[in-house]
Structures are given as C-alpha cells and as structure tokens.
Amino acid sequence: MAERVQYERFGGPEVLEIVQVETPTAPEGGVLVSVKAAGVNPIDGKIRSALRPSGPITGPRGLGSDAAGVIVEVGEGASGWEAGDEVVVRGAHGAYATHLTASTDQLVRKPAGVTWEQAAAIGVPVSTAYQALRSLGVEGGMTLLIHGGSGSVGRAAIQFAVRDGATVVVTASEGNHDALLALGAVPVAYGRGVVGRLRLAAPQGYDRVLDAIGTDEALDASFELVEDRSHIGTIVMGARAAELGILAWAGGNPVPLTPQEQAWRDEAYPVVLGLIERGEFTVEIARTFPLSQAADAQRLVESGHPGGKVILLP
Ligand SMILES: NC(=O)c1ccc[n+]([C@@H]2O[C@H](COP(=O)([O-])OP(=O)(O)OC[C@H]3O[C@@H](n4cnc5c(N)ncnc54)[C@H](OP(=O)(O)O)[C@@H]3O)[C@@H](O)[C@H]2O)c1
C-alpha cells in the first residue's frame, strides 16, 4: 500500500487528509518513484484554498509538484532509467505521497552529494528564480532589487544574480538580514519608509526589479525606483501585469510561459544540482514534517514567514 495526502473540497489546511491507496504501477513510458522528500510551495495552498483557479474538484485531489526519490519500477518503453536511480521529479502530480508516477521527461538525475531535502527544495522556487533573472536580462554590473529576498525564490535569485556579477539589494524582515548578507545581498527592511532605505542602499539606482511578494508596497516602490516598467517583473501579481505594464511569469498571469521561459526553468535543475553538489549554492531548509502533518507544513508556509524551505518526509 501507499499513502498520499489529498482533499475533496476547497478550504484551509484542515481539508487535507492522509489516506492509504493501492501502490500505483509504473505507466508505459514512465516510472514509479518512492518519494523521499517533497517540497511544500505557496502555490499548493493557493490552489487548495481556491485563491488560484484550478477547475472544479471532481474527485480526491492530490497535491504538490516538487519531489525527489528513488525509482522502484520502470514502465514498458521507458529507456535510460532503472530501479535504484535517484531522481528529482519536475512538475510532479501529487508529490505529497509515498509513491508517485512520472514520465521520463520529468526526471532529472540527483547527484549523490545532494540531500533528499535539498533535491525536493529546488523545483518551483529555484527554477522560477533562474528563469525570471534571464527574462529580466540581469547581468554583471547591474543593480537588482528583489522584493521578498528571504523567501525560497528570493534566496535562489540572490545567489544566481551574485554569481552573474550583479549588485543585489533585497527586502526582508530584519531577523533574516544576516543570512541574506551571507548570500551576498544588501538587505533592507520592508514597511514604512522602504523607498528611502532602498535609495540609500543603492545610490546608483536600480536596473531591474524582481517582485517575489506582490504587495502594493512592493509594486509602488518598484514604480518609484525604476522608470521603465519592462524592467520590472513579478511572479505573484501576474493577474495585474498587463494593466500595470510590467513583466510576469505565471503567478496568475493569463499568458502562459513562452517555450524559452519554460526551457530556462527546465535548465535550472541540472545547473543547480551541480552547484549544490560542489558547495556553491545553498538551500535553506526551515523545517521538515512527516506526511501526516502536511496541514501543519502548509500552515507554516502560509504564515508568510517560513524562514526557508518547508519539506515533507514521507
Ligand atoms: N509565478 C511563479 O511561477 C511562482 C513560482 C514560485 C513562487 N511564486 C510565488 O512567489 C511568492 C514567494 O514564493 P516563495 O516560495 O519564495 O515563498 P516563501 O519561501 O514562503 O517566502 C515568503 C517570503 O515573503 C516575505 N514576506 C512576507 N510578508 C512580506 C511583506 N509584507 N513584504 C515583503 N516580503 C514579505 C517573507 O520574508 P520575511 O520572513 O523576511 O518577512 C518570506 O521570506 C509566493 O507568493 C509564491 O506563490 C510564484
């Protein structure tokens, strides 16, 4: 038997239940993965609570799109993989589970030097950060502002931008400032007076902005600091991007990712796994929970201040 977390109605974290199900079998052209760790993302709770449209619930619905684990069965016609291979699953369907089926094009090999928690933490946040910086055209010599610098997306974006030679200023709660300084960013407290503090932090001005929080304060500050709105991108306020004249990638944007943007997201996986293995990229794990406490894991993420990545360990 396998276990999975599911829900049958939209609502708060309390709608989640853990159930026993028949262990799935590897599909044709795909594999069965024994999940070792699953990442909890803000989008999981937004879909669960119907904050993001996802269509009607027609039966028990699993959740979670970031998983890492071991292949336990290979389906007919699935070449290049075998039982025992350690993998990261991209765009998983129902990662909050002990077992998961996936097609081979969703698989990325996990290097031995990367932990299960790290492997499950990178998917949505790290690939988004990687793609957003490329879409914004961030490069060496530029000054980048990131709203929400202490989030999982923000921490990844800091590291990529610093590697590219950019100066990075981020907004975050003061309790997170030391950790963000260590990543190479200049942290600034958000809240009243943030524009003045951001000007002081970068008298040379800002070339690009990545909004990873979506508050009115973050958007207003961006408009005061950067004139050209095509240099401002959001991953949260996609629904308002066209009206505001800013860039947006998913996050409620009715315009889907372009093939290039999707390709950058896919490219991020092997790149960052290699960096983590070489000790050149860090992933902050805030807390791990057993599968049975998925609701508490989501509550921590929905607090808005998880302090790093929240991971389920089936
Ligand atoms: N469009 C996409 O494809 C895409 C992909 C990934 C994520 N997202 C979205 O991007 C957002 C961030 O995701 P994440 O995984 O990085 O989240 P996360 O790890 O849960 O981090 C959230 C961060 O928000 C910060 N924050 C809370 N209130 C704030 C405020 N009033 N002003 C500024 N910052 C504030 C917190 O910073 P402090 O604790 O320092 O206060 C925290 O670090 C979420 O809304 C998520 O759904 C979109």
mmCIF file of C-alpha atoms in Angstrom, residues 32-38 67-72 84-89 98 100 107-108 110 116 119-120:
data_model
loop_
_atom_site.group_PDB
_atom_site.id
_atom_site.type_symbol
_atom_site.label_atom_id
_atom_site.label_comp_id
_atom_site.label_asym_id
_atom_site.label_seq_id
_atom_site.Cartn_x
_atom_site.Cartn_y
_atom_site.Cartn_z
ATOM 1 C CA LEU A 32 7.246 4.640 -10.267
ATOM 2 C CA VAL A 33 9.170 6.671 -7.707
ATOM 3 C CA SER A 34 9.371 6.028 -3.975
ATOM 4 C CA VAL A 35 9.247 9.599 -2.666
ATOM 5 C CA LYS A 36 11.942 10.506 -0.132
ATOM 6 C CA ALA A 37 11.118 14.211 0.186
ATOM 7 C CA ALA A 38 8.549 16.644 -1.198
ATOM 8 C CA ALA A 67 9.514 15.600 -5.283
ATOM 9 C CA ALA A 68 12.745 13.645 -5.029
ATOM 10 C CA GLY A 69 13.068 9.912 -4.596
ATOM 11 C CA VAL A 70 14.203 6.532 -5.856
ATOM 12 C CA ILE A 71 12.872 4.763 -8.939
ATOM 13 C CA VAL A 72 11.316 1.463 -7.838
ATOM 14 C CA GLY A 84 17.511 2.317 -7.806
ATOM 15 C CA ASP A 85 18.197 5.528 -9.732
ATOM 16 C CA GLU A 86 17.882 8.625 -7.529
ATOM 17 C CA VAL A 87 15.887 11.377 -9.175
ATOM 18 C CA VAL A 88 14.257 14.763 -8.882
ATOM 19 C CA VAL A 89 10.776 14.851 -10.411
ATOM 20 C CA THR A 98 4.918 7.896 -0.546
ATOM 21 C CA LEU A 100 4.481 8.854 -7.435
ATOM 22 C CA LEU A 107 13.160 13.124 -14.376
ATOM 23 C CA VAL A 108 16.480 14.713 -13.522
ATOM 24 C CA LYS A 110 20.061 13.528 -8.380
ATOM 25 C CA TRP A 116 16.827 14.466 -0.353
ATOM 26 C CA ALA A 119 16.658 17.892 -4.034
ATOM 27 C CA ALA A 120 12.979 18.385 -3.163
#
